[in-house]
Amino acid sequence: MEITVIVNGDPRHADVEPRLLLAHFLREVVGLTGTHVGCDTTNCGVCTVLLDGVPIKSCTMFAVQADGREITTVEGLTQDGELHPIQVAFKEEHGLQCGFCTPAMMLVGKALLERNPDPPENEVRWAISGNICRCTGYTNIVKAIQRAGHRMSASGEASADVAAGPAREEQPAVTTPTS
Amino acid sequence: MATVETPIGGIGHRVKRKEDDRLIQGRGNYVDDITLTGMLHLALLRSPVAHARIRSIDAEAAAAAEGVVAVVTGKDLEAHGLAWMPTLSGDTQAVLATDKVRFQGQEVAAVIAETAHAAQDALELIEVDYEPLPPVVDPNRALQDGAPVIRDDKENQSDNRCYEWEAGDAEATTRALEKAEVVVELETFYPRCHPAPLETCGCVADVDPATGKATIYMTSQAPHAHRTLFAMVAGLPEQNIQIISPDIGGGFGNKVPIYPGYVVATAASLLIGRPVKWIETRSENLISTGFARDYHMKGELALNSDGKMLGLRVRMVSDNGAFFADAQPSKCKAGLFGIVTGSYDLPAAHVSAIGAYTNKAPGGVAYRCSFRVTEASYLIERLVQTAAYELGIDPAELRLKNFIRPEQFPYKSATGFEYDSGDYERAMRLALEKAGYEGLRREQEELRREGKLLGIGIASFTEVVGAGRGKDYDIAGIKMFDSAELRIHPTGKAILKLGVKSQGQGHETTFAQIVAEELGIPAEDVTVREGDTDNTPYGLGTYASRSTPTAGAATAVIARKVREKGKQIAAHLLEAAPDDLDWETDHFFVKGSPDRAVTIQDVAFAAYTNPPEGLEPGLEGVHYYDPPNMTFPFGTYVVAVEVDPEIGEWKVRSMVAVDDCGVRINPMIVEGQIHGGLAEGYGIAAMQLITFDEEGNCIGSNFMDYLIPTAWETPRFETFETVTPSPHHPIGAKGVGESATVGSPAAYVNAVIDALAHMGVRNVDMPITSAKVWEAMRTAGTPAQ
Amino acid sequence: MFSAPFEYAAPKSLEEALSLLAERGDEAKVLAGGQSLIPLMKLRFAAPALLVDINRIDGLDYVEETGDELRIGPLARNNALAESTVLRERYPVMAAAAPLISDPLVRNLGTLAGSLAHADPAGDWGSVMLALGARLVATGPSGERVIDIDEFLQGPFTTALEPTEILTEVRVPRPTGRAGGTYLKLERKVGDFATVGAAVTLELDDGRVQRGGVALTAVGPRNLRAKAAEESLASAEPTETTFEEAAGLAAEAAEPASDLRGSADYKRETVRVFVRRGLGAAHEMATAA
């Protein structure tokens, strides 16, 4: 089937089997290997890309579904040779070790910061709770995302750690973590 | 001549990582990112049953399927002597099953096809006729008389005994136990779990039909050892094998063993004459590759009623799966489990272990375990906690009473280890202070009166890492030294090549910092190279926290040798005698005349343009370091947890970690390693489990069942340090990669038990689910409210 | 890892989608969020010959109140539901459940309707809809029919939907009087299926309970409505004793299986605790000024 997927702003045209996963389309047909594959049950999240700006698991979408849609991968973060603040922040805060989950974490972080540039720790942890990391224990990933937020909004102020996500000890009654 | 102005970034600096530049741009080079011209794809057919004879395999339809180039079975490999391969523990393991399958998920056949889709599609066309055999799932039952023999392929194997091992002094320990006023017992199980790095295992094997050169891109933590083993197993001349371990997406010991997929891919490439890629799926990774733990342990601790420890006896049964494939030094049947005396001054100890074959995947030594130190540390710290309750002594006090004291180092333990240095009390006191321990105990009391449950858990671990001295440690016969090759270029930059291989530990940065410290060349001017066996000196790889203790030492040693040669050149440039020169940071100067100086860069340039007569040109060297001893990082972790008394759900309120790994090369990276280990420890304590039903079906062979904590469950950590250098290491560093995975599970478990201790609960085995907590409360009989 | 091959159609209208199903419904599957279907296809537990992707059809993602009902379209995504003000203000049991479905990435694509059509007994939305007494609209070759949720969910992964039909709307009755509700879920980690889930609603009238909804997740062959518990709540005084009694009845109604998540006794006890706590929370909400 012929499809055109706009990847990092570039229309990419290909003839693919319907069963080709979006993740494999990006890695093998488009040749962008920054999007990784880590599991086979839609649990780990390393395949995360942005679909029209929204983070989704590219291993659980067929490439044909993305026909005509816009996909942002990690390779699209750098613009005109300039690193995105989230990339800079991940390096500054040691938010990566083996790097395998990093593209996904940065894209989810970017999407979060575009909705809320100053998220408290709970909100960051909630936002990345669909993405596994085995190396960092998440501590520095959270710091990196928060730091990137400060950079992006140039507020420069540390955020108060007010819990916006569901408190761990109680099920949320009506709160939504992303509000 | 002035000193250079760029910051040098030597030891102790929080230098940002060089490897990040490519990784944050998605430009890492992981094995699955590699595509070669004409590359084929390999998929493995795996056994659906745990134990069965193979009557027949019909691969005709598969071989004829579209896109399929070849189908390989055990019979085909047998013809080339490749159906079985040696393991790192002196056993053999099937590459592709011939007579029987011995665990669910075992490799049975391979399809090589033009596309990955075609390869997987063809798997479904292979028909295997299995004759089911009774599965053996419980290691204790496996060791009983009359149990079905799993390894009937081995001559002289009439049971399921895999190995026997002991250490220490049985008689002295028995006496100590008999004389003691109190003997505290604990039976506990450290369940099977799995390192599950996010990148699964795989390779691209490219055997050039014209030259016979085999280039194998491989997820390998030990590329040189793998190369030698490949040469020995596959009969390929070693000079024609190049193993390239590129960027690795996490190892944690999972990428130390040699898996059938690597062997079949290489054989296939050799026979077909095209590159062959094999990348396993997550399910394959969890069901068949090197798992971790699975130790059934019983500890008996002898003490006086005032809490002084007198002796320790440990009996252990390990579940080794169908093949004894533990990736450990050859003399160690149970790894370094003998460290089970931990941080305590125990005059007598005896440890005995029996390994059992079962119908499960092989392995056991993995997952940041430092060769079974995780199991040992868990047992002693749980045992000490249990003793505290039985004696009515505060768990911190009991530990402090028995810690090896600083003046006792180097300390010879009852099981034969010589601990290099330690100050356990200092780390403990810092942890207690930072955790607000006394306040927590008071709060615990108050909350108990209200029916609320707060628990405080402590673990004071000592681990043994840095394998190791050639006299004691070898992998398949290869001594466990490691290496560093350093070359300074004319323009004063450098390249450092190592025998170890990072999988995220930041070697490209930290090892450059060692050179920066010794030679004053800025860390950013030092390129570090690992993983390519054609272009690095021989080493045993990275696992068991050994890189800093071995290759880090080698780096310091060779840098100092280079500096010594540099002194000769400097003397020549300064027209002085070498003995009249001193060194500071990055330059040589004439004693008493600091203005008469040359920088290391000046020296480097001169090495090629103006070397003194009689001195070899160039400025480089290679050192193979045989460590004189292991190193012994240690620490104390204090965890506070809250338990819901109605449904048993528990959450970590605080986790304070004090680590002592000697000198810290890059504190930022050390902290990162600790965060990662604390999170892994939490996952192991709370949710990670691979288990089997009675038929030997594996539960936990995908991420729906094998649970890895997300950022939401993972606790927040507060990390602190003490620094007790290793006296025998050139830069006083000890290694830290596994400390937190070793020490923290017991801390979390002790905390949950502590919340329930007043009800009489003494043990709940990991993973501690809310259901298990509830059952423990119910069984204890004392109502929570 | 890879799905079996299939044909793919992405109709631009509901009519087109329905005509495809009319022709080949027996071997086709409707693709909305795909977050349950695609994982099954990758493991080859599902292998439809034709996938009918309805994501190109405009106007199916609505969440709107009309008169005395909340109407939700088949492409309303879980993340939109989690952020919906309408849900937070007037359908709190839904607002509580939405953020707990799977994980944030899956919620960005997964749909409420898709979850109901999938009918996993460990799925959260089924219980929420049972507690609310929802009705579902199934559209097929012969037009629309409205099905009560109790009749819609028939068994594990089995619904009243015909292979030629698409679930085109979910209708939730607007609560009358002062209302509250919540969803409590015990899961081992974010993204795990529920060990136990409880959807609880209360509608008060003149200080007494007018209607109570209690439905349970993962403790039976399908989402379970705890009828006896609901009956004990109807017309009762909203006291702790009432809630405890209802919770006990809900626990009795549960049919949990023992597994690695917990024993049947444990799950039953958790049902009891959750229903009691949930009713307390719902009551507080309903009586808040």
mmCIF file of N, CA and C in Angstrom, chain B residues 11-106:
data_model
loop_
_atom_site.group_PDB
_atom_site.id
_atom_site.type_symbol
_atom_site.label_atom_id
_atom_site.label_comp_id
_atom_site.label_asym_id
_atom_site.label_seq_id
_atom_site.Cartn_x
_atom_site.Cartn_y
_atom_site.Cartn_z
ATOM 1 N N ILE B 11 39.919 13.504 38.228
ATOM 2 C CA ILE B 11 39.118 12.707 39.146
ATOM 3 C C ILE B 11 38.360 13.605 40.120
ATOM 4 N N GLY B 12 37.108 13.251 40.343
ATOM 5 C CA GLY B 12 36.305 13.997 41.291
ATOM 6 C C GLY B 12 35.421 15.041 40.654
ATOM 7 N N HIS B 13 35.578 15.234 39.357
ATOM 8 C CA HIS B 13 34.776 16.256 38.687
ATOM 9 C C HIS B 13 33.511 15.673 38.067
ATOM 10 N N ARG B 14 32.461 16.481 38.061
ATOM 11 C CA ARG B 14 31.190 16.045 37.485
ATOM 12 C C ARG B 14 31.173 16.364 35.993
ATOM 13 N N VAL B 15 32.101 15.717 35.291
ATOM 14 C CA VAL B 15 32.251 16.004 33.867
ATOM 15 C C VAL B 15 31.047 15.455 33.117
ATOM 16 N N LYS B 16 30.478 16.260 32.252
ATOM 17 C CA LYS B 16 29.345 15.808 31.449
ATOM 18 C C LYS B 16 29.831 14.758 30.447
ATOM 19 N N ARG B 17 28.924 13.843 30.115
ATOM 20 C CA ARG B 17 29.347 12.676 29.353
ATOM 21 C C ARG B 17 29.478 12.943 27.870
ATOM 22 N N LYS B 18 30.578 12.434 27.317
ATOM 23 C CA LYS B 18 30.802 12.560 25.876
ATOM 24 C C LYS B 18 29.841 11.697 25.078
ATOM 25 N N GLU B 19 29.537 10.507 25.598
ATOM 26 C CA GLU B 19 28.678 9.603 24.838
ATOM 27 C C GLU B 19 27.281 10.188 24.624
ATOM 28 N N ASP B 20 26.913 11.152 25.470
ATOM 29 C CA ASP B 20 25.578 11.740 25.357
ATOM 30 C C ASP B 20 25.347 12.428 24.018
ATOM 31 N N ASP B 21 26.388 13.028 23.461
ATOM 32 C CA ASP B 21 26.200 13.821 22.254
ATOM 33 C C ASP B 21 25.518 13.031 21.151
ATOM 34 N N ARG B 22 25.922 11.774 20.967
ATOM 35 C CA ARG B 22 25.263 11.022 19.913
ATOM 36 C C ARG B 22 23.945 10.418 20.400
ATOM 37 N N LEU B 23 23.898 10.036 21.670
ATOM 38 C CA LEU B 23 22.702 9.355 22.151
ATOM 39 C C LEU B 23 21.496 10.288 22.232
ATOM 40 N N ILE B 24 21.711 11.548 22.604
ATOM 41 C CA ILE B 24 20.570 12.457 22.695
ATOM 42 C C ILE B 24 20.081 12.874 21.307
ATOM 43 N N GLN B 25 20.836 12.575 20.295
ATOM 44 C CA GLN B 25 20.378 12.894 18.936
ATOM 45 C C GLN B 25 19.849 11.655 18.235
ATOM 46 N N GLY B 26 19.697 10.586 18.978
ATOM 47 C CA GLY B 26 19.199 9.367 18.359
ATOM 48 C C GLY B 26 20.193 8.763 17.395
ATOM 49 N N ARG B 27 21.451 9.095 17.612
ATOM 50 C CA ARG B 27 22.491 8.606 16.702
ATOM 51 C C ARG B 27 23.382 7.575 17.369
ATOM 52 N N GLY B 28 22.808 6.855 18.317
ATOM 53 C CA GLY B 28 23.531 5.735 18.871
ATOM 54 C C GLY B 28 23.648 4.666 17.803
ATOM 55 N N ASN B 29 24.579 3.768 18.010
ATOM 56 C CA ASN B 29 24.758 2.689 17.041
ATOM 57 C C ASN B 29 24.564 1.349 17.743
ATOM 58 N N TYR B 30 23.313 0.988 17.958
ATOM 59 C CA TYR B 30 23.017 -0.278 18.599
ATOM 60 C C TYR B 30 23.009 -1.374 17.541
ATOM 61 N N VAL B 31 23.106 -2.611 17.957
ATOM 62 C CA VAL B 31 23.241 -3.705 16.993
ATOM 63 C C VAL B 31 22.096 -3.731 15.985
ATOM 64 N N ASP B 32 20.873 -3.499 16.443
ATOM 65 C CA ASP B 32 19.744 -3.550 15.500
ATOM 66 C C ASP B 32 19.721 -2.349 14.559
ATOM 67 N N ASP B 33 20.576 -1.370 14.787
ATOM 68 C CA ASP B 33 20.636 -0.222 13.880
ATOM 69 C C ASP B 33 21.500 -0.532 12.666
ATOM 70 N N ILE B 34 22.205 -1.660 12.739
ATOM 71 C CA ILE B 34 23.180 -1.974 11.706
ATOM 72 C C ILE B 34 22.513 -2.736 10.563
ATOM 73 N N THR B 35 22.704 -2.236 9.373
ATOM 74 C CA THR B 35 22.193 -2.920 8.176
ATOM 75 C C THR B 35 23.349 -3.087 7.211
ATOM 76 N N LEU B 36 23.577 -4.305 6.753
ATOM 77 C CA LEU B 36 24.655 -4.551 5.789
ATOM 78 C C LEU B 36 24.037 -5.000 4.473
ATOM 79 N N THR B 37 24.742 -4.748 3.403
ATOM 80 C CA THR B 37 24.248 -5.156 2.090
ATOM 81 C C THR B 37 24.046 -6.659 2.035
ATOM 82 N N GLY B 38 22.889 -7.065 1.541
ATOM 83 C CA GLY B 38 22.615 -8.497 1.389
ATOM 84 C C GLY B 38 22.249 -9.190 2.686
ATOM 85 N N MET B 39 21.993 -8.418 3.708
ATOM 86 C CA MET B 39 21.761 -8.987 5.036
ATOM 87 C C MET B 39 20.486 -9.814 5.095
ATOM 88 N N LEU B 40 20.575 -10.977 5.737
ATOM 89 C CA LEU B 40 19.419 -11.852 5.945
ATOM 90 C C LEU B 40 18.989 -11.759 7.411
ATOM 91 N N HIS B 41 17.804 -12.313 7.687
ATOM 92 C CA HIS B 41 17.259 -12.247 9.035
ATOM 93 C C HIS B 41 17.026 -13.634 9.585
ATOM 94 N N LEU B 42 17.385 -13.804 10.844
ATOM 95 C CA LEU B 42 17.253 -15.105 11.490
ATOM 96 C C LEU B 42 16.152 -15.045 12.532
ATOM 97 N N ALA B 43 15.284 -16.074 12.511
ATOM 98 C CA ALA B 43 14.295 -16.204 13.576
ATOM 99 C C ALA B 43 14.409 -17.604 14.145
ATOM 100 N N LEU B 44 14.216 -17.720 15.442
ATOM 101 C CA LEU B 44 14.377 -19.010 16.107
ATOM 102 C C LEU B 44 13.036 -19.601 16.491
ATOM 103 N N LEU B 45 12.885 -20.886 16.225
ATOM 104 C CA LEU B 45 11.710 -21.613 16.690
ATOM 105 C C LEU B 45 12.026 -22.168 18.064
ATOM 106 N N ARG B 46 11.111 -21.955 18.988
ATOM 107 C CA ARG B 46 11.381 -22.353 20.358
ATOM 108 C C ARG B 46 10.357 -23.354 20.861
ATOM 109 N N SER B 47 10.788 -24.160 21.789
ATOM 110 C CA SER B 47 9.919 -25.224 22.294
ATOM 111 C C SER B 47 8.774 -24.652 23.111
ATOM 112 N N PRO B 48 7.555 -25.107 22.849
ATOM 113 C CA PRO B 48 6.419 -24.678 23.663
ATOM 114 C C PRO B 48 6.313 -25.457 24.978
ATOM 115 N N VAL B 49 7.071 -26.532 25.080
ATOM 116 C CA VAL B 49 6.969 -27.375 26.269
ATOM 117 C C VAL B 49 8.294 -27.409 27.015
ATOM 118 N N ALA B 50 8.180 -27.754 28.308
ATOM 119 C CA ALA B 50 9.350 -27.678 29.171
ATOM 120 C C ALA B 50 10.257 -28.899 29.073
ATOM 121 N N HIS B 51 9.700 -30.057 28.770
ATOM 122 C CA HIS B 51 10.522 -31.261 28.779
ATOM 123 C C HIS B 51 9.892 -32.258 27.812
ATOM 124 N N ALA B 52 10.602 -32.613 26.781
ATOM 125 C CA ALA B 52 10.027 -33.541 25.797
ATOM 126 C C ALA B 52 11.130 -34.105 24.924
ATOM 127 N N ARG B 53 10.885 -35.301 24.448
ATOM 128 C CA ARG B 53 11.784 -35.866 23.447
ATOM 129 C C ARG B 53 11.330 -35.326 22.093
ATOM 130 N N ILE B 54 12.285 -35.091 21.209
ATOM 131 C CA ILE B 54 11.929 -34.658 19.852
ATOM 132 C C ILE B 54 11.874 -35.893 18.980
ATOM 133 N N ARG B 55 10.672 -36.194 18.503
ATOM 134 C CA ARG B 55 10.550 -37.362 17.621
ATOM 135 C C ARG B 55 10.969 -36.993 16.206
ATOM 136 N N SER B 56 10.472 -35.865 15.734
ATOM 137 C CA SER B 56 10.828 -35.465 14.363
ATOM 138 C C SER B 56 10.599 -33.975 14.182
ATOM 139 N N ILE B 57 11.310 -33.448 13.201
ATOM 140 C CA ILE B 57 11.109 -32.054 12.807
ATOM 141 C C ILE B 57 10.907 -32.007 11.300
ATOM 142 N N ASP B 58 9.750 -31.457 10.867
ATOM 143 C CA ASP B 58 9.482 -31.360 9.435
ATOM 144 C C ASP B 58 9.547 -29.903 9.021
ATOM 145 N N ALA B 59 10.616 -29.532 8.349
ATOM 146 C CA ALA B 59 10.816 -28.130 7.985
ATOM 147 C C ALA B 59 10.649 -27.891 6.491
ATOM 148 N N GLU B 60 10.081 -28.871 5.797
ATOM 149 C CA GLU B 60 9.979 -28.746 4.332
ATOM 150 C C GLU B 60 9.177 -27.527 3.909
ATOM 151 N N ALA B 61 8.001 -27.400 4.499
ATOM 152 C CA ALA B 61 7.143 -26.281 4.097
ATOM 153 C C ALA B 61 7.811 -24.953 4.414
ATOM 154 N N ALA B 62 8.478 -24.904 5.529
ATOM 155 C CA ALA B 62 9.155 -23.668 5.913
ATOM 156 C C ALA B 62 10.263 -23.331 4.934
ATOM 157 N N ALA B 63 11.025 -24.353 4.564
ATOM 158 C CA ALA B 63 12.159 -24.118 3.658
ATOM 159 C C ALA B 63 11.685 -23.629 2.295
ATOM 160 N N ALA B 64 10.463 -24.049 1.928
ATOM 161 C CA ALA B 64 9.942 -23.667 0.605
ATOM 162 C C ALA B 64 9.176 -22.353 0.644
ATOM 163 N N ALA B 65 8.987 -21.786 1.817
ATOM 164 C CA ALA B 65 8.167 -20.574 1.929
ATOM 165 C C ALA B 65 8.855 -19.397 1.272
ATOM 166 N N GLU B 66 8.035 -18.431 0.894
ATOM 167 C CA GLU B 66 8.563 -17.267 0.198
ATOM 168 C C GLU B 66 9.586 -16.526 1.042
ATOM 169 N N GLY B 67 10.677 -16.187 0.459
ATOM 170 C CA GLY B 67 11.687 -15.384 1.141
ATOM 171 C C GLY B 67 12.638 -16.165 2.011
ATOM 172 N N VAL B 68 12.378 -17.459 2.174
ATOM 173 C CA VAL B 68 13.238 -18.249 3.069
ATOM 174 C C VAL B 68 14.457 -18.760 2.302
ATOM 175 N N VAL B 69 15.603 -18.565 2.883
ATOM 176 C CA VAL B 69 16.850 -18.997 2.260
ATOM 177 C C VAL B 69 17.312 -20.333 2.827
ATOM 178 N N ALA B 70 17.087 -20.542 4.119
ATOM 179 C CA ALA B 70 17.526 -21.809 4.733
ATOM 180 C C ALA B 70 16.784 -22.042 6.028
ATOM 181 N N VAL B 71 16.652 -23.314 6.377
ATOM 182 C CA VAL B 71 16.144 -23.703 7.692
ATOM 183 C C VAL B 71 17.203 -24.599 8.320
ATOM 184 N N VAL B 72 17.536 -24.353 9.560
ATOM 185 C CA VAL B 72 18.595 -25.112 10.231
ATOM 186 C C VAL B 72 18.014 -25.789 11.459
ATOM 187 N N THR B 73 18.345 -27.069 11.630
ATOM 188 C CA THR B 73 17.918 -27.769 12.839
ATOM 189 C C THR B 73 19.159 -28.265 13.578
ATOM 190 N N GLY B 74 18.918 -28.870 14.732
ATOM 191 C CA GLY B 74 20.014 -29.413 15.522
ATOM 192 C C GLY B 74 20.803 -30.452 14.738
ATOM 193 N N LYS B 75 20.105 -31.239 13.948
ATOM 194 C CA LYS B 75 20.780 -32.274 13.139
ATOM 195 C C LYS B 75 21.791 -31.631 12.195
ATOM 196 N N ASP B 76 21.367 -30.513 11.572
ATOM 197 C CA ASP B 76 22.279 -29.835 10.641
ATOM 198 C C ASP B 76 23.518 -29.354 11.377
ATOM 199 N N LEU B 77 23.317 -28.823 12.561
ATOM 200 C CA LEU B 77 24.459 -28.310 13.316
ATOM 201 C C LEU B 77 25.358 -29.444 13.786
ATOM 202 N N GLU B 78 24.731 -30.566 14.080
ATOM 203 C CA GLU B 78 25.497 -31.726 14.538
ATOM 204 C C GLU B 78 26.563 -32.094 13.521
ATOM 205 N N ALA B 79 26.195 -32.027 12.260
ATOM 206 C CA ALA B 79 27.141 -32.362 11.183
ATOM 207 C C ALA B 79 28.383 -31.478 11.234
ATOM 208 N N HIS B 80 28.244 -30.274 11.786
ATOM 209 C CA HIS B 80 29.399 -29.372 11.880
ATOM 210 C C HIS B 80 29.951 -29.316 13.293
ATOM 211 N N GLY B 81 29.470 -30.230 14.159
ATOM 212 C CA GLY B 81 29.951 -30.229 15.533
ATOM 213 C C GLY B 81 29.517 -29.028 16.329
ATOM 214 N N LEU B 82 28.394 -28.429 15.913
ATOM 215 C CA LEU B 82 27.975 -27.193 16.566
ATOM 216 C C LEU B 82 26.658 -27.320 17.317
ATOM 217 N N ALA B 83 26.110 -28.520 17.437
ATOM 218 C CA ALA B 83 24.812 -28.646 18.080
ATOM 219 C C ALA B 83 24.887 -28.367 19.570
ATOM 220 N N TRP B 84 26.048 -28.575 20.143
ATOM 221 C CA TRP B 84 26.259 -28.279 21.563
ATOM 222 C C TRP B 84 27.454 -27.341 21.675
ATOM 223 N N MET B 85 27.430 -26.526 22.720
ATOM 224 C CA MET B 85 28.564 -25.632 22.941
ATOM 225 C C MET B 85 28.908 -25.641 24.423
ATOM 226 N N PRO B 86 30.148 -25.324 24.765
ATOM 227 C CA PRO B 86 30.524 -25.285 26.179
ATOM 228 C C PRO B 86 29.921 -24.048 26.846
ATOM 229 N N THR B 87 29.658 -24.168 28.148
ATOM 230 C CA THR B 87 29.188 -23.004 28.891
ATOM 231 C C THR B 87 30.343 -22.456 29.722
ATOM 232 N N LEU B 88 30.125 -21.295 30.317
ATOM 233 C CA LEU B 88 31.168 -20.680 31.115
ATOM 234 C C LEU B 88 31.323 -21.364 32.473
ATOM 235 N N SER B 89 30.468 -22.343 32.763
ATOM 236 C CA SER B 89 30.599 -23.043 34.035
ATOM 237 C C SER B 89 31.010 -24.486 33.836
ATOM 238 N N GLY B 90 31.645 -24.752 32.706
ATOM 239 C CA GLY B 90 32.197 -26.082 32.486
ATOM 240 C C GLY B 90 31.191 -27.129 32.066
ATOM 241 N N ASP B 91 29.996 -26.720 31.700
ATOM 242 C CA ASP B 91 28.968 -27.654 31.250
ATOM 243 C C ASP B 91 28.851 -27.492 29.739
ATOM 244 N N THR B 92 27.874 -28.178 29.174
ATOM 245 C CA THR B 92 27.556 -27.962 27.768
ATOM 246 C C THR B 92 26.104 -27.509 27.666
ATOM 247 N N GLN B 93 25.809 -26.800 26.596
ATOM 248 C CA GLN B 93 24.457 -26.291 26.378
ATOM 249 C C GLN B 93 24.095 -26.545 24.928
ATOM 250 N N ALA B 94 22.834 -26.904 24.698
ATOM 251 C CA ALA B 94 22.395 -27.148 23.324
ATOM 252 C C ALA B 94 22.310 -25.827 22.578
ATOM 253 N N VAL B 95 22.781 -25.824 21.364
ATOM 254 C CA VAL B 95 22.612 -24.653 20.500
ATOM 255 C C VAL B 95 21.230 -24.761 19.848
ATOM 256 N N LEU B 96 21.014 -25.863 19.148
ATOM 257 C CA LEU B 96 19.661 -26.209 18.712
ATOM 258 C C LEU B 96 19.411 -27.624 19.209
ATOM 259 N N ALA B 97 18.240 -27.842 19.786
ATOM 260 C CA ALA B 97 17.957 -29.126 20.431
ATOM 261 C C ALA B 97 18.085 -30.279 19.441
ATOM 262 N N THR B 98 18.633 -31.378 19.902
ATOM 263 C CA THR B 98 18.745 -32.566 19.060
ATOM 264 C C THR B 98 17.867 -33.675 19.618
ATOM 265 N N ASP B 99 18.201 -34.163 20.813
ATOM 266 C CA ASP B 99 17.457 -35.289 21.361
ATOM 267 C C ASP B 99 16.191 -34.853 22.097
ATOM 268 N N LYS B 100 16.341 -33.846 22.929
ATOM 269 C CA LYS B 100 15.251 -33.418 23.808
ATOM 270 C C LYS B 100 15.196 -31.909 23.866
ATOM 271 N N VAL B 101 14.040 -31.409 24.261
ATOM 272 C CA VAL B 101 14.004 -30.026 24.720
ATOM 273 C C VAL B 101 13.925 -30.079 26.238
ATOM 274 N N ARG B 102 14.614 -29.116 26.862
ATOM 275 C CA ARG B 102 14.765 -29.184 28.309
ATOM 276 C C ARG B 102 14.246 -27.955 29.042
ATOM 277 N N PHE B 103 13.711 -26.997 28.296
ATOM 278 C CA PHE B 103 13.000 -25.899 28.961
ATOM 279 C C PHE B 103 12.077 -25.244 27.943
ATOM 280 N N GLN B 104 11.000 -24.668 28.451
ATOM 281 C CA GLN B 104 10.076 -23.988 27.557
ATOM 282 C C GLN B 104 10.793 -22.766 26.988
ATOM 283 N N GLY B 105 10.810 -22.678 25.688
ATOM 284 C CA GLY B 105 11.521 -21.556 25.060
ATOM 285 C C GLY B 105 12.876 -21.954 24.506
ATOM 286 N N GLN B 106 13.255 -23.223 24.705
ATOM 287 C CA GLN B 106 14.557 -23.648 24.194
ATOM 288 C C GLN B 106 14.573 -23.607 22.670
#
